[in-house]
XYZ file of C-alpha atoms in Angstrom:
596
model
C -47.597 -43.421 -16.958
C -50.302 -43.363 -13.901
C -48.817 -40.306 -12.524
C -48.853 -38.662 -15.948
C -52.393 -39.707 -16.507
C -53.472 -38.078 -13.314
C -51.364 -34.849 -13.612
C -52.321 -34.291 -17.178
C -55.908 -35.144 -17.847
C -57.437 -34.955 -21.472
C -58.904 -31.732 -22.158
C -56.914 -29.800 -19.427
C -54.991 -26.652 -20.051
C -51.255 -26.856 -19.500
C -48.462 -24.377 -20.028
C -45.416 -25.371 -21.982
C -42.529 -23.999 -24.190
C -41.896 -24.986 -27.786
C -38.485 -26.497 -27.958
C -38.153 -27.881 -31.587
C -40.087 -28.385 -34.683
C -40.353 -31.468 -37.029
C -40.153 -29.983 -40.793
C -40.007 -33.333 -42.546
C -42.693 -34.924 -40.814
C -46.020 -35.885 -42.485
C -48.114 -34.497 -40.033
C -47.413 -31.065 -38.834
C -46.232 -31.140 -35.120
C -43.870 -29.313 -32.583
C -41.910 -30.509 -29.503
C -43.036 -28.965 -26.282
C -41.318 -28.980 -22.841
C -43.545 -28.938 -19.584
C -40.397 -28.868 -17.222
C -40.437 -25.916 -14.867
C -37.033 -24.825 -15.610
C -37.467 -24.690 -19.393
C -40.739 -22.886 -19.234
C -39.272 -20.198 -16.900
C -35.753 -20.304 -18.376
C -33.886 -20.862 -15.263
C -30.597 -22.576 -15.085
C -31.568 -25.342 -12.916
C -34.437 -27.520 -11.908
C -33.240 -26.990 -8.175
C -33.923 -23.259 -8.245
C -37.838 -22.595 -9.043
C -37.531 -19.169 -7.778
C -34.580 -18.228 -9.703
C -32.448 -17.098 -6.821
C -29.064 -15.607 -7.213
C -27.330 -18.039 -4.970
C -28.874 -21.207 -6.514
C -26.930 -24.254 -6.981
C -26.918 -26.486 -10.127
C -27.245 -30.138 -9.955
C -23.565 -30.854 -10.536
C -22.567 -28.778 -7.669
C -24.312 -31.361 -5.504
C -23.424 -34.507 -7.413
C -20.178 -33.891 -9.519
C -19.783 -35.603 -12.818
C -17.765 -38.878 -12.239
C -19.338 -39.368 -8.676
C -20.310 -42.915 -7.755
C -23.726 -43.492 -6.453
C -23.685 -46.527 -4.066
C -27.343 -47.099 -4.237
C -29.308 -45.804 -7.191
C -32.891 -46.676 -6.879
C -34.826 -47.622 -10.098
C -37.833 -45.212 -10.361
C -39.158 -46.074 -13.675
C -38.454 -48.493 -16.515
C -38.696 -47.435 -19.993
C -38.806 -51.100 -21.773
C -36.187 -51.245 -24.662
C -34.820 -47.530 -23.848
C -33.687 -47.304 -20.300
C -34.126 -46.630 -16.538
C -34.918 -43.690 -14.617
C -33.129 -43.784 -11.295
C -32.976 -41.771 -8.162
C -29.469 -40.698 -7.369
C -29.962 -38.974 -4.111
C -30.437 -35.195 -5.547
C -34.101 -34.118 -4.683
C -36.049 -33.163 -7.919
C -33.275 -34.296 -10.429
C -33.184 -37.899 -11.730
C -30.774 -39.942 -13.499
C -31.307 -41.723 -16.906
C -29.465 -44.981 -17.645
C -29.513 -45.862 -21.379
C -30.238 -49.623 -22.116
C -26.680 -49.753 -23.521
C -25.087 -48.630 -20.359
C -27.062 -50.869 -18.078
C -24.549 -53.886 -18.029
C -21.047 -54.726 -19.769
C -23.139 -57.395 -21.570
C -25.758 -56.729 -24.095
C -29.258 -56.281 -22.406
C -32.089 -57.304 -24.492
C -35.177 -55.984 -22.779
C -36.103 -54.245 -19.436
C -39.129 -54.922 -17.509
C -41.044 -52.896 -14.955
C -42.004 -55.610 -12.511
C -39.405 -58.429 -13.376
C -35.779 -58.832 -13.859
C -32.610 -57.592 -12.055
C -33.650 -54.039 -13.194
C -37.033 -53.696 -11.871
C -38.684 -50.886 -10.382
C -37.372 -50.468 -6.752
C -34.177 -52.398 -7.241
C -30.918 -50.673 -6.152
C -27.693 -50.702 -8.188
C -24.286 -48.968 -8.096
C -24.063 -46.334 -10.615
C -21.824 -43.619 -11.862
C -22.456 -40.255 -13.178
C -21.112 -39.628 -16.458
C -22.871 -36.408 -17.433
C -25.675 -34.054 -17.075
C -28.520 -33.140 -19.494
C -29.171 -29.384 -18.640
C -32.064 -29.355 -21.176
C -33.897 -32.467 -19.709
C -32.712 -31.731 -16.236
C -31.338 -35.165 -15.892
C -27.963 -36.918 -14.821
C -26.807 -39.259 -17.375
C -25.568 -42.484 -15.381
C -23.989 -45.786 -15.999
C -24.416 -49.197 -14.286
C -21.595 -50.698 -16.317
C -18.730 -52.329 -13.810
C -16.041 -51.048 -16.376
C -17.288 -47.594 -16.246
C -17.626 -47.714 -12.321
C -14.122 -49.151 -11.786
C -12.267 -46.855 -14.305
C -9.998 -44.332 -12.287
C -10.812 -41.282 -14.371
C -13.729 -40.482 -16.825
C -12.205 -37.153 -17.695
C -8.985 -35.324 -17.406
C -10.593 -32.890 -14.931
C -10.907 -35.904 -12.547
C -7.142 -36.494 -12.538
C -5.532 -34.467 -9.723
C -1.841 -33.481 -9.520
C 0.067 -35.870 -7.034
C -2.364 -38.828 -7.485
C -0.750 -42.303 -7.968
C -2.018 -44.154 -10.932
C -1.452 -47.423 -12.980
C -1.322 -47.223 -16.646
C -0.164 -48.945 -19.943
C 2.423 -47.949 -22.156
C 0.944 -46.876 -25.547
C 4.199 -45.710 -27.240
C 7.647 -44.573 -26.985
C 8.725 -41.298 -28.469
C 11.830 -41.208 -30.562
C 14.025 -38.409 -31.628
C 17.662 -38.234 -32.755
C 18.975 -38.386 -29.355
C 16.936 -41.560 -28.601
C 13.626 -42.082 -26.639
C 12.434 -38.667 -25.029
C 9.408 -39.448 -24.012
C 6.640 -42.075 -23.008
C 2.908 -41.886 -23.642
C 1.113 -43.818 -20.900
C -2.590 -44.570 -20.948
C -4.329 -44.385 -17.516
C -7.749 -44.596 -18.471
C -10.059 -45.104 -21.462
C -9.334 -41.878 -23.533
C -6.946 -40.279 -21.067
C -3.385 -40.412 -21.655
C -0.192 -38.417 -20.151
C 3.446 -37.753 -21.179
C 6.396 -39.110 -19.098
C 9.347 -36.528 -20.009
C 12.758 -38.188 -20.316
C 13.949 -36.614 -17.031
C 11.207 -38.405 -15.333
C 11.850 -42.166 -16.778
C 13.940 -43.097 -13.464
C 15.945 -41.727 -10.532
C 19.029 -42.637 -12.509
C 19.883 -41.899 -16.116
C 18.859 -44.749 -18.496
C 21.251 -45.394 -21.272
C 18.465 -47.458 -23.135
C 15.138 -46.682 -21.843
C 13.521 -48.751 -24.835
C 14.950 -51.995 -23.014
C 13.085 -51.121 -19.771
C 9.678 -49.825 -21.064
C 8.010 -51.701 -23.908
C 4.839 -50.911 -25.496
C 1.972 -52.721 -23.775
C 3.848 -52.813 -20.310
C 2.119 -51.905 -17.043
C 3.693 -49.048 -15.028
C 2.821 -47.145 -11.760
C 3.237 -43.375 -12.197
C 2.266 -40.175 -10.294
C 0.516 -37.348 -11.836
C 2.841 -34.301 -12.203
C 0.460 -31.659 -13.593
C -2.587 -31.434 -15.829
C -3.127 -28.574 -18.349
C -6.841 -28.588 -19.209
C -6.812 -26.016 -21.745
C -4.276 -27.960 -23.938
C -5.767 -31.158 -22.640
C -2.296 -32.330 -21.542
C -1.138 -34.455 -18.476
C 2.451 -34.975 -17.354
C 3.558 -38.073 -15.418
C 6.607 -39.336 -13.513
C 7.905 -42.796 -13.116
C 10.576 -41.918 -10.482
C 10.382 -44.454 -7.830
C 11.293 -41.584 -5.260
C 8.310 -39.691 -6.129
C 5.811 -42.563 -6.915
C 6.704 -44.575 -3.795
C 6.847 -41.462 -1.522
C 4.518 -41.525 1.359
C 4.996 -37.668 2.118
C 2.179 -35.323 1.311
C 2.371 -34.017 -2.292
C 2.596 -30.390 -2.662
C -0.023 -29.324 -5.340
C -0.946 -25.901 -3.958
C 0.966 -23.104 -2.179
C -2.237 -22.441 0.106
C -1.576 -25.545 1.947
C 2.252 -25.153 2.615
C 4.296 -23.690 5.482
C 7.550 -23.710 6.676
C 8.977 -26.909 8.252
C 6.981 -29.208 5.721
C 9.056 -31.640 4.036
C 8.630 -33.742 0.663
C 10.643 -34.801 -2.528
C 10.840 -32.782 -5.696
C 12.672 -32.632 -8.861
C 15.434 -30.222 -10.162
C 14.485 -28.784 -13.356
C 16.990 -25.856 -13.586
C 20.477 -25.366 -11.903
C 21.709 -21.741 -11.600
C 25.044 -20.453 -10.181
C 23.051 -19.280 -7.007
C 21.267 -22.359 -6.602
C 18.389 -24.566 -8.302
C 14.741 -24.532 -9.238
C 12.900 -27.555 -7.622
C 9.387 -28.656 -9.150
C 6.856 -30.224 -7.117
C 3.321 -31.001 -8.517
C 0.976 -28.720 -10.314
C 2.316 -25.252 -10.561
C 4.413 -25.405 -7.256
C 7.920 -24.702 -7.499
C 10.830 -23.728 -5.021
C 14.161 -22.326 -5.088
C 16.999 -24.236 -3.657
C 19.864 -21.800 -2.696
C 23.288 -23.046 -2.919
C 23.995 -22.247 0.701
C 21.040 -24.771 1.308
C 22.192 -27.482 -0.859
C 24.431 -29.160 1.621
C 25.886 -28.822 5.099
C 29.447 -28.671 3.374
C 30.406 -25.917 1.212
C 29.325 -25.972 -2.366
C 30.972 -23.802 -4.906
C 29.614 -25.247 -8.148
C 26.223 -26.598 -7.880
C 26.510 -28.367 -11.302
C 29.306 -30.475 -9.823
C 27.060 -31.884 -7.035
C 23.343 -31.876 -8.757
C 21.915 -32.448 -11.950
C 18.680 -31.541 -13.956
C 16.052 -34.229 -13.433
C 17.512 -35.169 -9.903
C 15.023 -35.992 -7.085
C 15.749 -34.212 -4.035
C 14.246 -34.288 -0.608
C 13.712 -31.012 0.710
C 11.986 -28.983 3.563
C 10.522 -25.178 3.332
C 12.454 -22.602 4.987
C 10.124 -19.624 3.892
C 7.149 -19.147 1.751
C 5.327 -16.200 0.374
C 1.751 -16.870 -0.371
C 0.941 -13.581 -2.139
C 3.724 -13.890 -4.563
C 3.491 -17.785 -4.844
C 7.286 -18.134 -4.213
C 9.158 -20.257 -1.390
C 12.712 -21.215 -0.462
C 13.747 -24.882 0.282
C 16.403 -26.594 1.912
C 18.211 -29.954 1.394
C 20.009 -29.551 4.836
C 18.851 -31.777 7.776
C 16.821 -29.351 10.022
C 17.710 -31.393 12.958
C 21.324 -31.041 12.403
C 20.934 -27.324 12.935
C 19.361 -27.365 16.421
C 18.339 -25.071 19.083
C 21.699 -24.964 20.791
C 23.320 -23.901 17.496
C 20.741 -21.466 16.838
C 21.511 -20.057 20.266
C 25.069 -20.078 19.611
C 24.623 -18.490 16.168
C 22.624 -15.480 17.864
C 25.432 -15.053 20.560
C 28.266 -14.560 17.652
C 28.495 -10.829 17.164
C 30.609 -9.197 14.414
C 33.889 -8.187 16.015
C 34.319 -10.988 18.297
C 37.481 -13.196 18.318
C 36.960 -17.018 17.698
C 38.831 -20.198 17.147
C 38.136 -22.611 14.595
C 39.301 -25.968 12.773
C 39.661 -26.422 9.096
C 37.087 -28.696 7.756
C 37.496 -27.834 3.993
C 39.574 -26.035 1.761
C 39.064 -24.557 -1.942
C 41.265 -22.116 -3.883
C 39.399 -19.212 -2.654
C 37.887 -20.115 0.749
C 38.611 -21.998 3.762
C 35.683 -23.492 5.751
C 36.322 -23.966 9.426
C 34.280 -25.476 12.244
C 34.041 -22.975 15.205
C 35.267 -24.199 18.558
C 32.669 -24.826 21.261
C 29.567 -24.634 18.986
C 30.393 -26.622 15.979
C 29.007 -23.817 13.806
C 30.633 -23.484 10.256
C 32.246 -20.300 9.157
C 33.915 -18.970 5.837
C 37.572 -17.331 5.612
C 38.415 -15.989 2.202
C 42.186 -16.671 1.304
C 42.610 -13.105 0.812
C 41.707 -12.402 4.462
C 44.714 -14.437 5.702
C 46.818 -11.517 5.756
C 47.426 -7.747 4.871
C 50.133 -8.578 2.298
C 49.660 -9.281 -1.447
C 47.322 -11.779 -3.087
C 50.180 -13.931 -3.573
C 51.655 -14.019 -0.007
C 47.893 -14.731 1.131
C 47.917 -17.776 -1.413
C 51.290 -19.076 0.062
C 49.585 -18.872 3.639
C 46.730 -20.938 2.336
C 49.116 -23.393 0.863
C 50.493 -24.066 4.437
C 47.296 -24.785 5.943
C 45.837 -28.279 6.308
C 42.578 -29.694 7.014
C 42.208 -30.550 10.687
C 44.479 -27.550 11.548
C 43.377 -25.044 14.371
C 43.248 -21.492 13.587
C 43.160 -18.757 16.516
C 42.949 -15.022 16.514
C 40.162 -15.085 13.925
C 37.657 -12.069 13.662
C 34.183 -12.215 12.736
C 33.323 -9.833 10.102
C 29.640 -10.603 9.357
C 26.968 -12.983 10.411
C 23.948 -13.632 8.269
C 21.752 -15.291 10.572
C 19.003 -16.267 8.134
C 21.292 -18.026 5.907
C 23.357 -19.587 8.981
C 26.522 -18.035 7.277
C 29.370 -16.528 9.350
C 32.524 -14.797 7.581
C 35.760 -14.291 9.196
C 39.089 -12.618 8.793
C 42.621 -13.109 10.156
C 44.065 -9.867 8.834
C 46.257 -8.446 11.723
C 45.399 -4.942 10.688
C 41.676 -5.414 11.192
C 42.138 -7.544 14.332
C 44.341 -4.643 15.923
C 41.782 -1.758 14.752
C 39.015 -3.861 16.501
C 40.961 -3.959 19.649
C 41.516 0.016 19.346
C 38.113 0.713 18.293
C 38.979 1.620 14.776
C 36.685 -0.757 12.990
C 33.146 0.259 13.514
C 30.292 -1.894 12.917
C 27.413 0.652 13.135
C 26.947 4.015 11.499
C 26.492 5.629 15.155
C 30.234 4.785 15.589
C 31.327 6.797 12.551
C 32.712 10.298 13.436
C 34.357 12.955 11.234
C 38.082 12.946 11.072
C 38.431 9.424 12.907
C 41.119 7.040 11.632
C 39.422 3.654 10.611
C 40.620 0.417 9.122
C 38.524 -1.522 6.724
C 38.904 -3.634 3.496
C 37.787 -3.232 -0.048
C 34.335 -4.780 -1.035
C 33.897 -3.279 -4.402
C 35.853 -1.158 -7.060
C 33.703 1.118 -9.234
C 34.501 4.027 -11.597
C 33.740 6.613 -9.229
C 35.958 5.252 -6.247
C 36.220 2.256 -3.850
C 33.645 0.991 -1.521
C 35.118 -0.058 1.748
C 33.375 -2.510 4.225
C 33.926 -2.521 8.089
C 32.217 -4.857 10.586
C 28.803 -6.305 9.774
C 28.989 -4.852 5.869
C 29.048 -1.199 7.242
C 30.190 0.595 4.087
C 31.910 3.793 3.314
C 32.783 5.443 0.083
C 36.314 6.384 -1.008
C 36.045 8.641 -4.000
C 39.040 8.399 -6.549
C 39.826 12.099 -5.771
C 40.507 11.042 -2.001
C 43.079 8.217 -3.289
C 46.730 8.795 -2.897
C 48.523 10.617 -5.612
C 48.661 8.648 -8.863
C 46.128 6.048 -7.777
C 43.497 7.362 -10.135
C 45.618 6.486 -13.288
C 46.347 2.850 -12.242
C 44.044 -0.085 -13.148
C 41.272 -0.365 -10.435
C 43.162 2.438 -8.701
C 45.992 0.003 -7.853
C 43.471 -1.835 -5.326
C 41.783 -5.386 -5.305
C 38.852 -6.768 -3.580
C 39.518 -7.614 0.131
C 42.579 -5.579 0.384
C 43.354 -3.889 3.719
C 42.451 -0.055 3.711
C 43.602 2.368 6.156
C 41.659 5.762 5.890
C 40.246 8.898 7.685
C 36.497 9.738 7.848
C 35.972 12.785 5.617
C 32.370 13.547 6.210
C 29.370 11.940 7.643
C 25.792 12.586 6.257
C 23.524 11.631 9.262
C 20.417 12.162 7.219
C 21.205 9.750 4.370
C 23.357 7.533 6.957
C 26.348 7.687 4.487
C 29.946 8.717 4.922
C 32.988 9.497 2.960
C 36.736 8.406 3.224
C 39.863 9.666 2.377
C 43.688 8.391 2.264
C 45.146 11.875 1.847
C 46.817 13.721 4.486
C 44.922 16.947 5.704
C 46.132 20.067 4.172
C 47.263 23.028 6.431
C 46.304 25.599 3.852
C 43.930 25.622 0.932
C 43.847 27.676 -2.252
C 40.604 29.048 -3.537
C 39.782 30.628 -6.769
C 37.820 34.078 -6.275
C 39.779 34.954 -3.099
C 42.434 37.786 -2.984
C 45.174 37.970 -0.977
C 47.653 34.919 0.613
C 46.590 31.449 0.554
C 46.674 31.073 4.300
C 43.534 30.763 6.655
C 41.067 33.606 6.084
C 38.299 34.527 8.151
C 35.099 34.431 6.401
C 32.361 37.404 6.170
C 28.842 36.712 6.026
C 28.879 32.684 5.266
C 25.636 31.400 3.831
C 25.681 28.494 6.234
C 26.000 30.661 9.301
C 28.578 28.259 10.779
C 31.752 28.208 8.754
C 34.388 30.983 10.228
C 37.370 30.451 8.013
C 38.342 29.138 4.745
C 39.597 26.023 6.247
C 36.185 25.113 7.507
C 35.104 24.128 3.726
C 36.621 20.560 3.918
C 35.937 18.061 1.370
C 32.651 16.503 1.757
C 31.146 18.953 4.132
C 27.496 20.090 3.856
C 27.055 23.481 3.528
C 24.875 26.404 1.685
C 25.436 28.741 -1.191
C 23.557 31.247 -3.222
C 23.305 31.095 -6.911
C 24.966 34.063 -8.613
C 24.247 33.122 -12.173
C 22.908 30.042 -14.068
C 24.889 28.831 -17.219
C 24.336 25.860 -19.691
C 26.357 23.443 -17.802
C 27.138 24.918 -14.432
C 25.846 27.017 -11.460
C 28.061 29.842 -10.178
C 27.335 30.125 -6.500
C 28.735 32.226 -3.617
C 29.488 30.595 -0.093
C 30.451 33.908 1.652
C 31.628 37.539 0.861
C 34.380 37.072 -1.702
C 34.145 33.175 -1.740
C 32.616 31.756 -4.718
C 32.299 28.234 -6.263
C 31.011 26.265 -9.091
C 28.484 23.362 -9.262
C 28.776 21.434 -12.542
C 25.611 19.991 -14.229
C 26.968 16.350 -13.287
C 26.790 17.398 -9.584
C 23.458 19.034 -9.350
C 21.250 15.808 -9.735
C 21.258 12.327 -8.189
C 20.256 10.510 -11.486
C 19.314 11.076 -15.007
C 15.251 10.624 -13.727
C 15.728 13.849 -11.815
C 16.522 16.145 -15.164
C 13.159 17.230 -16.263
C 14.540 19.125 -19.293
C 17.561 17.349 -21.030
C 18.254 20.386 -23.204
C 18.208 22.835 -20.613
C 18.985 20.683 -17.490
C 19.656 23.603 -15.071
C 16.432 25.463 -15.994
C 15.064 24.632 -12.426
C 17.412 26.728 -10.671
C 17.044 30.559 -10.285
C 19.675 33.387 -9.411
C 19.570 34.228 -5.679
C 18.336 30.860 -4.939
C 19.922 29.388 -1.790
C 20.855 25.719 -2.244
C 22.752 23.193 -0.017
């Protein structure tokens, strides 16, 4: 009050801003503020010049912060304390009801435990922007609370709480509400009750019981919190993953499987962090169906194999990273498609045989239908004769996926002989028109068959180039992984594609629009400038033609003098998206236009 008497002497003029009125008072009066930030209408008392880069007091001292030594600056008897909290220009106010856990009858300026100059431990519980004051408490029960607000609870923190109630549904207990602080509770979903499935969780968890949990996530908009009681997560000393920004390949931590797919599983950590666990990374052993080995809600220990920070995606693995050491990584790099290996059978399924390769210990996969060139039944008979622990020789490496540490093999004699004869290409540069090649069926579609060679090099065998009668058979009489002997029909170097044929080359070709015999005829004025005879127009060859006329569904073209052809509308575009006018699809073509 002495300071006020000096600063505001009677009769002096001062500047203030009206902040309220008292319409019911007998004597007319208004409320006036003399605070600088109210007079100048700026957001913070720390910013007298109203700069753009100002800080508000809670940026320096956030709500819920604990001040170890708050000094009493002024006592307002019967009302509260003004304390210095370490922020220049902004004090804190402690109401008399929040000075102690016990009832405080009075406060004195110069005597008692809360006199001016005394030091106390305090906690910030709010901020009054109008008064420019922190609201604080000296009560031990407030200071010792783990959280004052939901915003203070961070994903991954370990907490102790009291069970408030059990959530009951038709299937039994499906959730537990746990109070972790005054006014703050969290939900424990049923998959997070325990590391094992509990038949009767109500016997383990009773209302009023104390539990130790870990915060899985918080939703500030919905004011929700999710907790886990799994001991594998609660007691883990590993760093919790609550932000993608802090993660990198190689880090290891436990997580919870929340969804199982045929290709792998989704693993949840803390906050919004999730990772995908591919089926190939679930175990060192081969897993055909993940649901036979894992369940939703199961805790798994994983390490990060790759992460994309921009897309907030990452891939994890259950495999021990130390098992696949440097020696095996080097061995994997040295195994090339087309090389011969020997392996010992370590595991068998109805569709695959898993082998451990001799000399390096790497695991490789051999499809049952790659045991021979015969029928599927004969391949299955061969598989039935094999036993775990048996050594298999003359195995050919078909494909190596280094990123997934996968090796695929074959023991088809036709592929092994073709590799020795140079008829099993592994790169596009090794493909030449007219060459005899040996491969196997990778996929069957309505237009034809895709044939794999080494390292997944793929050629297309159109149904028009299958043996006579094959087009009328189901799947063209073929099956996946069946051996295929074919000839390279044409090679498109620009698109890096090639076509195959299983038909024998014909000595003569008949063409509509050519008079005379069907024998080889010399060409006159070929549009491509290269072809010399009719037989030069082989299936799949790239050539040039001039449009003679444009019909509704076809182009009539000329390849050379007296040599004509037709381009159906279905062969004029790569896809439907390329057709600009659906009613007149060939409108973009003009007579005398030269096309390829």
